[in-house]
PDB file of C-alpha atoms in Angstrom:
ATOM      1  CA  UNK A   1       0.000   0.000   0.000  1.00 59.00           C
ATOM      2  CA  UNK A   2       1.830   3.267  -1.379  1.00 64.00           C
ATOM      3  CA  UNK A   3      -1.339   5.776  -0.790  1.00 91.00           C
ATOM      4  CA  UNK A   4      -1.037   8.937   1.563  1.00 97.00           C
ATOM      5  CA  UNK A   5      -4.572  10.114   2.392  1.00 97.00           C
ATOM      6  CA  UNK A   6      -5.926  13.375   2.947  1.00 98.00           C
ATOM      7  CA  UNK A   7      -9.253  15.233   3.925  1.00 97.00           C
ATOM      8  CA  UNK A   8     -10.760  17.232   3.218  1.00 97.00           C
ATOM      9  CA  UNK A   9     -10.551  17.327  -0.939  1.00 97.00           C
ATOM     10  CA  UNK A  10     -11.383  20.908  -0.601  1.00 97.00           C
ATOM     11  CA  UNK A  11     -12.046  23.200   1.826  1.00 97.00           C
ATOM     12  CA  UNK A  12     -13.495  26.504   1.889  1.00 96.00           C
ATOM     13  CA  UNK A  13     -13.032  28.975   4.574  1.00 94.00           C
ATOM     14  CA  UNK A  14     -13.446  32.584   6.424  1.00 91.00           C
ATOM     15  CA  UNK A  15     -10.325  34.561   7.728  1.00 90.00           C
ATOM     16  CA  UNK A  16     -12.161  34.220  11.101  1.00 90.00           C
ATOM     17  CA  UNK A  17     -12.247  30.564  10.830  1.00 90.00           C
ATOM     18  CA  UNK A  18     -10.183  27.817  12.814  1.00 95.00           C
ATOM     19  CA  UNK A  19      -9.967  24.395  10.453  1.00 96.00           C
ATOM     20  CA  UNK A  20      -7.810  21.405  10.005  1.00 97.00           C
ATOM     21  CA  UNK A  21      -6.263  19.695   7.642  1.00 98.00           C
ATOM     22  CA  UNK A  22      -5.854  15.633   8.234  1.00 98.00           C
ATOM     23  CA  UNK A  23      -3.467  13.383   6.496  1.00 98.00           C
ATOM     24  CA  UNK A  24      -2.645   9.764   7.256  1.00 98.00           C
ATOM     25  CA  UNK A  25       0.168   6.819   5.647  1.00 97.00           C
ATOM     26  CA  UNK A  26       0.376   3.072   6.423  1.00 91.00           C
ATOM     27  CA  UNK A  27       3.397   2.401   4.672  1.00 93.00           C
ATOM     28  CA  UNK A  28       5.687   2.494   7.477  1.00 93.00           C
ATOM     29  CA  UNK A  29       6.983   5.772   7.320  1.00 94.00           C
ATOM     30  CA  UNK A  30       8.380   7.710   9.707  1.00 94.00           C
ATOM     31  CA  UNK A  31       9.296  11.155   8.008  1.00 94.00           C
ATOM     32  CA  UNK A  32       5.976  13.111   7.126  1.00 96.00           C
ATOM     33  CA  UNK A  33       5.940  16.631   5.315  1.00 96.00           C
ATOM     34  CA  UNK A  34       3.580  19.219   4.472  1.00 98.00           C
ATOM     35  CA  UNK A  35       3.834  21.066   1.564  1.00 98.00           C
ATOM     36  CA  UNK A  36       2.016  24.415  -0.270  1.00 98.00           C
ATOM     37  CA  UNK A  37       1.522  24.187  -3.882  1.00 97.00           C
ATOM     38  CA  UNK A  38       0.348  27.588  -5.971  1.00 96.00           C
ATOM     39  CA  UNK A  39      -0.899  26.781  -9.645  1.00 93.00           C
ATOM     40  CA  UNK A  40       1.718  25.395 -11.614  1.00 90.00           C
ATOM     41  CA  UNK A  41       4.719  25.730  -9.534  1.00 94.00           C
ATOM     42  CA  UNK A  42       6.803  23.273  -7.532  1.00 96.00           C
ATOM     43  CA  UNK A  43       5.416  22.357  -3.648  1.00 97.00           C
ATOM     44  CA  UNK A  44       7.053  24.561  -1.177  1.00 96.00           C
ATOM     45  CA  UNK A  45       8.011  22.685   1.913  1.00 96.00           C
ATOM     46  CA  UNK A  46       6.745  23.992   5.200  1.00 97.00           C
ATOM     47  CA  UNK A  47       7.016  21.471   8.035  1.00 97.00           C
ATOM     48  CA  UNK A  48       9.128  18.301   8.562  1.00 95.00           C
ATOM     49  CA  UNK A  49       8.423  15.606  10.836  1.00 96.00           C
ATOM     50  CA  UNK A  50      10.403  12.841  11.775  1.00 93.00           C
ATOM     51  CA  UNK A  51       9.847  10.295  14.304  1.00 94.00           C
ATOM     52  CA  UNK A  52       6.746  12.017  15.307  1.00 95.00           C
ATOM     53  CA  UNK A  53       8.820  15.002  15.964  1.00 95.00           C
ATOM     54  CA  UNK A  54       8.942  18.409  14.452  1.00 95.00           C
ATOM     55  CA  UNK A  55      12.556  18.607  12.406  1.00 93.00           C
ATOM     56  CA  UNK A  56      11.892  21.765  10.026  1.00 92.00           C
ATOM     57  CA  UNK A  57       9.863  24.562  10.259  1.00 94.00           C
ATOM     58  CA  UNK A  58      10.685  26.422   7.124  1.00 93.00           C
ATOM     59  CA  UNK A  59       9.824  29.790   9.200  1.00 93.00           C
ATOM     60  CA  UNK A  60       5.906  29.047   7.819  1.00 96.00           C
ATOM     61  CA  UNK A  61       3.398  31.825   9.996  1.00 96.00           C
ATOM     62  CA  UNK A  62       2.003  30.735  13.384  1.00 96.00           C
ATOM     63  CA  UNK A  63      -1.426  30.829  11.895  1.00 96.00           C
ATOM     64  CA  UNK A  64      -0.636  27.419  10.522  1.00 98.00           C
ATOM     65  CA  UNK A  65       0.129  24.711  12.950  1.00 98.00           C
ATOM     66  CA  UNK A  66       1.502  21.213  12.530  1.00 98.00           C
ATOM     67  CA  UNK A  67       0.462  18.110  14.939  1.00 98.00           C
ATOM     68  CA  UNK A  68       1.453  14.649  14.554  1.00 97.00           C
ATOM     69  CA  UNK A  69      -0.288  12.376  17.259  1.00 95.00           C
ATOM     70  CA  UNK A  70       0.961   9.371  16.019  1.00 94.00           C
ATOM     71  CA  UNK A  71       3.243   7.754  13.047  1.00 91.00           C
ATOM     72  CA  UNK A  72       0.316   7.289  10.607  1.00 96.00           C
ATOM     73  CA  UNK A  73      -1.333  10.638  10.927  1.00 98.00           C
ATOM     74  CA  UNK A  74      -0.488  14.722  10.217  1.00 98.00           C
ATOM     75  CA  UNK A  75      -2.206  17.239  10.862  1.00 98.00           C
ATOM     76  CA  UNK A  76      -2.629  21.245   9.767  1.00 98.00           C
ATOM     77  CA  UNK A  77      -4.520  23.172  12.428  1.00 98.00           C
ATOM     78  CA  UNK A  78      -5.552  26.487  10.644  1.00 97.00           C
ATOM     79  CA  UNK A  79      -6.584  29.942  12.272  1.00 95.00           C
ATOM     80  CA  UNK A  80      -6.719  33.606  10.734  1.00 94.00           C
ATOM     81  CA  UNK A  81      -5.436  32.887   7.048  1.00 95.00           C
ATOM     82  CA  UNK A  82      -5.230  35.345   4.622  1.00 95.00           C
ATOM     83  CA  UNK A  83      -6.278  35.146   1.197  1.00 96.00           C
ATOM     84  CA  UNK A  84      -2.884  34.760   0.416  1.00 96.00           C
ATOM     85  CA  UNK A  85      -2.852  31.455   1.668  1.00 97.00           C
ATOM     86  CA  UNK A  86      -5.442  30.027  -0.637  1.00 97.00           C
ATOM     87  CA  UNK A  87      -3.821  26.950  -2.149  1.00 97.00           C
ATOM     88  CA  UNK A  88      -3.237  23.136  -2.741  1.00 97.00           C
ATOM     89  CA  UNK A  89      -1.705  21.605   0.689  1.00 98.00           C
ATOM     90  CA  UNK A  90       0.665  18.443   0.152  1.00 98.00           C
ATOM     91  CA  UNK A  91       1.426  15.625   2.453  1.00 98.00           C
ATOM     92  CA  UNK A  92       4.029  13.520   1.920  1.00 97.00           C
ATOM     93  CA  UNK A  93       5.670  10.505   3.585  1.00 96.00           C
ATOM     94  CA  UNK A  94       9.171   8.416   3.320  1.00 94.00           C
ATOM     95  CA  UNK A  95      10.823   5.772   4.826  1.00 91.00           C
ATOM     96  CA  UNK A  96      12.960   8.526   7.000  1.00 84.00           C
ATOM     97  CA  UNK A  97      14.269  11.347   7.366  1.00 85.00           C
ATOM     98  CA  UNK A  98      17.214  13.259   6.958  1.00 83.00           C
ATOM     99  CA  UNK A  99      17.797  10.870   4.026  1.00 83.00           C
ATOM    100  CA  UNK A 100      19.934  10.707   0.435  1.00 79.00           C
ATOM    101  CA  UNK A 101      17.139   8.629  -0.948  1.00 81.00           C
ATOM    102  CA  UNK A 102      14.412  10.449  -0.038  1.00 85.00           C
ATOM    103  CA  UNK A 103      11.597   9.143  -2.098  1.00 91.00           C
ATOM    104  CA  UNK A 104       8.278  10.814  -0.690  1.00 94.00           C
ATOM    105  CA  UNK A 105       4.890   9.915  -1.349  1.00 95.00           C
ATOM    106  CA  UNK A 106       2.260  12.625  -1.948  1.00 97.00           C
ATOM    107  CA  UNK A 107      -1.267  12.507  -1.278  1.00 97.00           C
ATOM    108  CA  UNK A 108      -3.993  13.823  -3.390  1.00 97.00           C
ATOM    109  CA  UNK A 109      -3.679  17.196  -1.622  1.00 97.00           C
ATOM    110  CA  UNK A 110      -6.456  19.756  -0.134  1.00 98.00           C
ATOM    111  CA  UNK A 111      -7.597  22.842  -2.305  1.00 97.00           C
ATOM    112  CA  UNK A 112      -7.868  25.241   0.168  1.00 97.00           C
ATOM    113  CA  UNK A 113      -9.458  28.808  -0.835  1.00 97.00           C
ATOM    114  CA  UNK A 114      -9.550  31.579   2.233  1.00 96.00           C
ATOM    115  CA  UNK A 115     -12.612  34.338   1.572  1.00 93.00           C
TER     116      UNK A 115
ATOM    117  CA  UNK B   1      19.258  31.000  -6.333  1.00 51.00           C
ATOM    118  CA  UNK B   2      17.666  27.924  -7.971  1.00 56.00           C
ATOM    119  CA  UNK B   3      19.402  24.819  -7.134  1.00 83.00           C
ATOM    120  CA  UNK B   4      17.997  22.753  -9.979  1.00 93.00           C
ATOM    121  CA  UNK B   5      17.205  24.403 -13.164  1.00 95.00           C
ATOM    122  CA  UNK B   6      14.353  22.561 -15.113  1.00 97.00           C
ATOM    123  CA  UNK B   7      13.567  23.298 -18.489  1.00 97.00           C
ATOM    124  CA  UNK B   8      11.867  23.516 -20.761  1.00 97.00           C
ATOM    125  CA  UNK B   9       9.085  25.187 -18.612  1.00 96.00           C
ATOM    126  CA  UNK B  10       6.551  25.033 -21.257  1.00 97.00           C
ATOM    127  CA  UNK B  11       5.778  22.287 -24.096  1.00 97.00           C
ATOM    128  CA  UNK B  12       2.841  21.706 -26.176  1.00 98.00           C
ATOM    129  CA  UNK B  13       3.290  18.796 -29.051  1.00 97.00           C
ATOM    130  CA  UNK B  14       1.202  16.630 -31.142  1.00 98.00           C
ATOM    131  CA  UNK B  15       0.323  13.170 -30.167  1.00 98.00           C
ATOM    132  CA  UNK B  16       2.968  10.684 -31.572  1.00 98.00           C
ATOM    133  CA  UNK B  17       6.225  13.489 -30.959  1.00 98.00           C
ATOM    134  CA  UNK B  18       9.056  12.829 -28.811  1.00 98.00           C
ATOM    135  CA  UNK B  19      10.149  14.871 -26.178  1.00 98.00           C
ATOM    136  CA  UNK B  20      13.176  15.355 -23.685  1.00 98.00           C
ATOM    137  CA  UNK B  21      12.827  17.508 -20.639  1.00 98.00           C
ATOM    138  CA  UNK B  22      16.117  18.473 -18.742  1.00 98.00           C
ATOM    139  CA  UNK B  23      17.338  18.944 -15.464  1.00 98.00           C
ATOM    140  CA  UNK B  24      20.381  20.695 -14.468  1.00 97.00           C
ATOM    141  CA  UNK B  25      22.476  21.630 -11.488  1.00 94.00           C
ATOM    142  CA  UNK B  26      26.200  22.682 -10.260  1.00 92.00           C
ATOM    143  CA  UNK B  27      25.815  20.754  -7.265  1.00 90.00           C
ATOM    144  CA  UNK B  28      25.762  17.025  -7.090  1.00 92.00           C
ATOM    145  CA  UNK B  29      22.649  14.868  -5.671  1.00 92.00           C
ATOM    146  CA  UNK B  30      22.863  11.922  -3.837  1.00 90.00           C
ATOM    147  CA  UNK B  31      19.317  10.671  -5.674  1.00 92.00           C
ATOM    148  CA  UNK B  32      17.064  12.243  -7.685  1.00 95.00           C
ATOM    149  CA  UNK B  33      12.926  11.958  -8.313  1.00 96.00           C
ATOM    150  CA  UNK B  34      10.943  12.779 -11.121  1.00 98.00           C
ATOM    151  CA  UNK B  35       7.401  13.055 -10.505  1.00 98.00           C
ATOM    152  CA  UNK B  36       4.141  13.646 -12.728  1.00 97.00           C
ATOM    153  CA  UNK B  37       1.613  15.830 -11.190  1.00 97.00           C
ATOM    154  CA  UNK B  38      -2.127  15.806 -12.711  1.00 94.00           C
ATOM    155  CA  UNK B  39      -4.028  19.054 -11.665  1.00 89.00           C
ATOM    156  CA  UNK B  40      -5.913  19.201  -8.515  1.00 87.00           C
ATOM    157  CA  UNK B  41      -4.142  15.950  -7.639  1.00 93.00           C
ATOM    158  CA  UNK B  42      -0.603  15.641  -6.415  1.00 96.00           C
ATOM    159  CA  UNK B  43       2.494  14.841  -7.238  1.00 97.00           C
ATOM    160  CA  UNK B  44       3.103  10.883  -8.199  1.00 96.00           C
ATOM    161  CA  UNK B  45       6.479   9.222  -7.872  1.00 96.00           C
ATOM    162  CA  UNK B  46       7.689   7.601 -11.556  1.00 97.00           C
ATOM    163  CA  UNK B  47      11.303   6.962 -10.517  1.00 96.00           C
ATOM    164  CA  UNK B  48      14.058   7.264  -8.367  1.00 95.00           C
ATOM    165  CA  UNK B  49      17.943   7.490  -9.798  1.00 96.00           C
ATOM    166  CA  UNK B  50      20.943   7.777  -7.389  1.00 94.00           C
ATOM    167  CA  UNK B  51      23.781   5.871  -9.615  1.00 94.00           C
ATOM    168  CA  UNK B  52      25.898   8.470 -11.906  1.00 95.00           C
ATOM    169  CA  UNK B  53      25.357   7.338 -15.468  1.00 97.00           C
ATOM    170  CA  UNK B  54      22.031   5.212 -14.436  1.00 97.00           C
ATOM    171  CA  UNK B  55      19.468   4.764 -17.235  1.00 98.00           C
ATOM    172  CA  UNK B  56      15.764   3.708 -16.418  1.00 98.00           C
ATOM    173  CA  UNK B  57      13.122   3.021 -18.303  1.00 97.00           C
ATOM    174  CA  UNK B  58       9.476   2.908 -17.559  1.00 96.00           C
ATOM    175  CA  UNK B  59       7.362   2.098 -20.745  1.00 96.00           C
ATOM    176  CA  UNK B  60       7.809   5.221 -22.993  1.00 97.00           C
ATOM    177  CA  UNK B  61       9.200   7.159 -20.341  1.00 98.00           C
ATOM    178  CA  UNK B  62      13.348   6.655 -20.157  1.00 98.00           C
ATOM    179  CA  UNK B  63      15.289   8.629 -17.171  1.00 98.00           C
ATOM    180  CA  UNK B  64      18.956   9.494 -17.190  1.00 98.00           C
ATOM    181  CA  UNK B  65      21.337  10.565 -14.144  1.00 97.00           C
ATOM    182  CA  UNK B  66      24.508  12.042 -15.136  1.00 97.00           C
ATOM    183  CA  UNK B  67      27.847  10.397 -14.642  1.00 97.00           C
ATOM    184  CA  UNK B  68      28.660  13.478 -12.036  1.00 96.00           C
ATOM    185  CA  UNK B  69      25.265  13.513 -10.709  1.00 95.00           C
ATOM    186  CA  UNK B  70      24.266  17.204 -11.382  1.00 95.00           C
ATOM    187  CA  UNK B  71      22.139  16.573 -14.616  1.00 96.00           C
ATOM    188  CA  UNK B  72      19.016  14.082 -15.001  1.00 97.00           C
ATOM    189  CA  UNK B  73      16.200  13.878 -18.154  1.00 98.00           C
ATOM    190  CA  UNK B  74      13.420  12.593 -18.779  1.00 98.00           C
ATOM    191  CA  UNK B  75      12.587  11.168 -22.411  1.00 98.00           C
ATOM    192  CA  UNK B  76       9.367  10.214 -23.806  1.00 98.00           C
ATOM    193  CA  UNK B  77       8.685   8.284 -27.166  1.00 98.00           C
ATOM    194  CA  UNK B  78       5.236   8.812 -28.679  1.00 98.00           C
ATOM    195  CA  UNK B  79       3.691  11.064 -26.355  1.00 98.00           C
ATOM    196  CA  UNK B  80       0.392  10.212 -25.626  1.00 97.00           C
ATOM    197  CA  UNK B  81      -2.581  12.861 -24.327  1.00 96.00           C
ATOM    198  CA  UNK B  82      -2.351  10.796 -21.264  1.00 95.00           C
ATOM    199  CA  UNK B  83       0.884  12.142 -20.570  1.00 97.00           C
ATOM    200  CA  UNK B  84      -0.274  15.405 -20.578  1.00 97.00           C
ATOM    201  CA  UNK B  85       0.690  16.823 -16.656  1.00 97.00           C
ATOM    202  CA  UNK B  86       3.128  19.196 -14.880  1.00 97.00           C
ATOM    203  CA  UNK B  87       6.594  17.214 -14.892  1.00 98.00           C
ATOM    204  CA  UNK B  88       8.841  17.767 -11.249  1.00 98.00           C
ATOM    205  CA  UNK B  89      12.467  16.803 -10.987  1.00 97.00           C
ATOM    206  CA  UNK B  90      13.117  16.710  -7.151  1.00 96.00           C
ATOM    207  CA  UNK B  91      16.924  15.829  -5.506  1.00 92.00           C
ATOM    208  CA  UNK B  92      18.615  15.423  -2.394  1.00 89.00           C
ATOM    209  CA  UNK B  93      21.728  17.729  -2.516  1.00 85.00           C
ATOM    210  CA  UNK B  94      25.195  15.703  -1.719  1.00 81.00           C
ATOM    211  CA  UNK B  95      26.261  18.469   0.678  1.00 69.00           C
ATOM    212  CA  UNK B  96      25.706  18.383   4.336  1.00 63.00           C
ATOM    213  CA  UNK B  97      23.948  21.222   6.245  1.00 63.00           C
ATOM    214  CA  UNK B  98      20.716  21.645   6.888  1.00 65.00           C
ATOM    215  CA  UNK B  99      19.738  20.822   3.754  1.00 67.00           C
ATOM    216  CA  UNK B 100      20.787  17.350   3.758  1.00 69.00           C
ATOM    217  CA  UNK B 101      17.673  15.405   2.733  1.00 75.00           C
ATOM    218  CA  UNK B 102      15.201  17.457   2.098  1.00 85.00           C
ATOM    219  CA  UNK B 103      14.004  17.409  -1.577  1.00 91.00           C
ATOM    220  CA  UNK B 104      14.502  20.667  -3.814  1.00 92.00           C
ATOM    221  CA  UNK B 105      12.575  20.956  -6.503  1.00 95.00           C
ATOM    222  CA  UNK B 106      12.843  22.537 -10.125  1.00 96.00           C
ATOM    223  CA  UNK B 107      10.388  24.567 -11.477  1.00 96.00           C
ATOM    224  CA  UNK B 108       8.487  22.476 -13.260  1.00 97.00           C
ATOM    225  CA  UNK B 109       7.887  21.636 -17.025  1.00 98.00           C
ATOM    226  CA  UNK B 110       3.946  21.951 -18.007  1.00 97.00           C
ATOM    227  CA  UNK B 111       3.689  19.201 -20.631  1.00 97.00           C
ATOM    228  CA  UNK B 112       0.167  19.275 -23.084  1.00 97.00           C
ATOM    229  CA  UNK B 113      -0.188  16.401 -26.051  1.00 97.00           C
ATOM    230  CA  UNK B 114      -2.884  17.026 -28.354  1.00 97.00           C
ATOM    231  CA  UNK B 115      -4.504  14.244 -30.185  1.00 96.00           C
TER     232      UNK B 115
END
């Protein structure tokens, strides 16, 4: 089984609005990521986790806020975006992390649009 | 500064044409992914190189590393509509530091085969 899940598929929202994002692996991984993807351009990595702890914060706003409660599952808590932050949101898995074969697995993503 | 250049950014061909998208750098990788991303979905792992001078093949689709491990392309034979999608090279830089394993991207190469 090589499939990362995530939910919502899309997700509408306020600025006022507290939401989460939810992704979950059963490969066996223990290095999870979440990414930001604008229209046609490459993911942007925001958080790494590894071992169910937080390795990189790539200095993403405290508005967004990572949880991972257990090897299998990710989490995005959201709270006072901007519209700015309208988007596609990535997770990704791999085996570990810091790796030189770092083959991650995406999941389908959530389209997120902030009003 | 862009650690992996990917070009070209933009190709439209007929069904049936052959194409080669490239993938450049002045740093060496210790691996390198190529990924095909359909939109509103995310990105999908085709292969994995990490060998300087590896070839793989996958159907139509042939990948190349580069003996010194800063270049990689993709080639495909008879493009099909199906391959239509946003094309990702993704590495692992050699170097140490912190950014020893995490995956940088290129910028993309938005692929469209008309029938």
């Amino acid at each position: 089984d090589t499939e990362v899940t995530q939910t919502p598929k899309h997700l509408v929202m306020g600025m006022t609005n507290k939401k989460s994002l939810k992704c979950e692996q059963h490969m066996g991984h223990r290095a999870m990521y979440w990414y930001k993807q604008k229209a046609k351009k490459p993911p942007e990595l925001m958080f790494v986790y590894s071992y169910e702890k937080l390795s990189i914060n790539e200095s993403v706003p405290s508005r967004f806020s990572p949880e991972c409660p257990n090897s299998s599952l990710l989490n995005l808590h959201l709270h006072a975006l901007q519209p700015e932050d309208s988007a596609l949101y990535l997770c990704a898995s791999s085996q570990g992390y810091p790796s030189s074969y770092n083959e991650q697995f995406f999941g389908p993503g959530t389209r997120l649009t902030v009003l | 500064t862009q650690l992996l250049e990917q070009s070209p950014q933009f190709l439209s061909i007929q069904e049936g044409e052959n194409l080669t998208v490239y993938c450049n750098s002045s740093s060496v990788f210790s691996s390198l992914q190529w990924y095909r991303q359909e939109p509103g979905e995310g990105p999908v792992l085709l292969v994995t190189v990490v060998t300087g001078g590896e070839v793989k093949k996958l159907k139509r689709l042939t990948f190349q590393f580069g003996d010194a491990r800063k270049d990689s392309s993709l080639h495909i034979t008879a493009a099909q509509p199906g391959d239509t999608g946003l094309y990702l090279c993704a590495g692992v830089p050699d170097a140490g530091g912190t950014s020893y394993g995490k995956l940088t991207f290129g910028q993309g190469t938005i692929l469209t085969v008309h029938p």
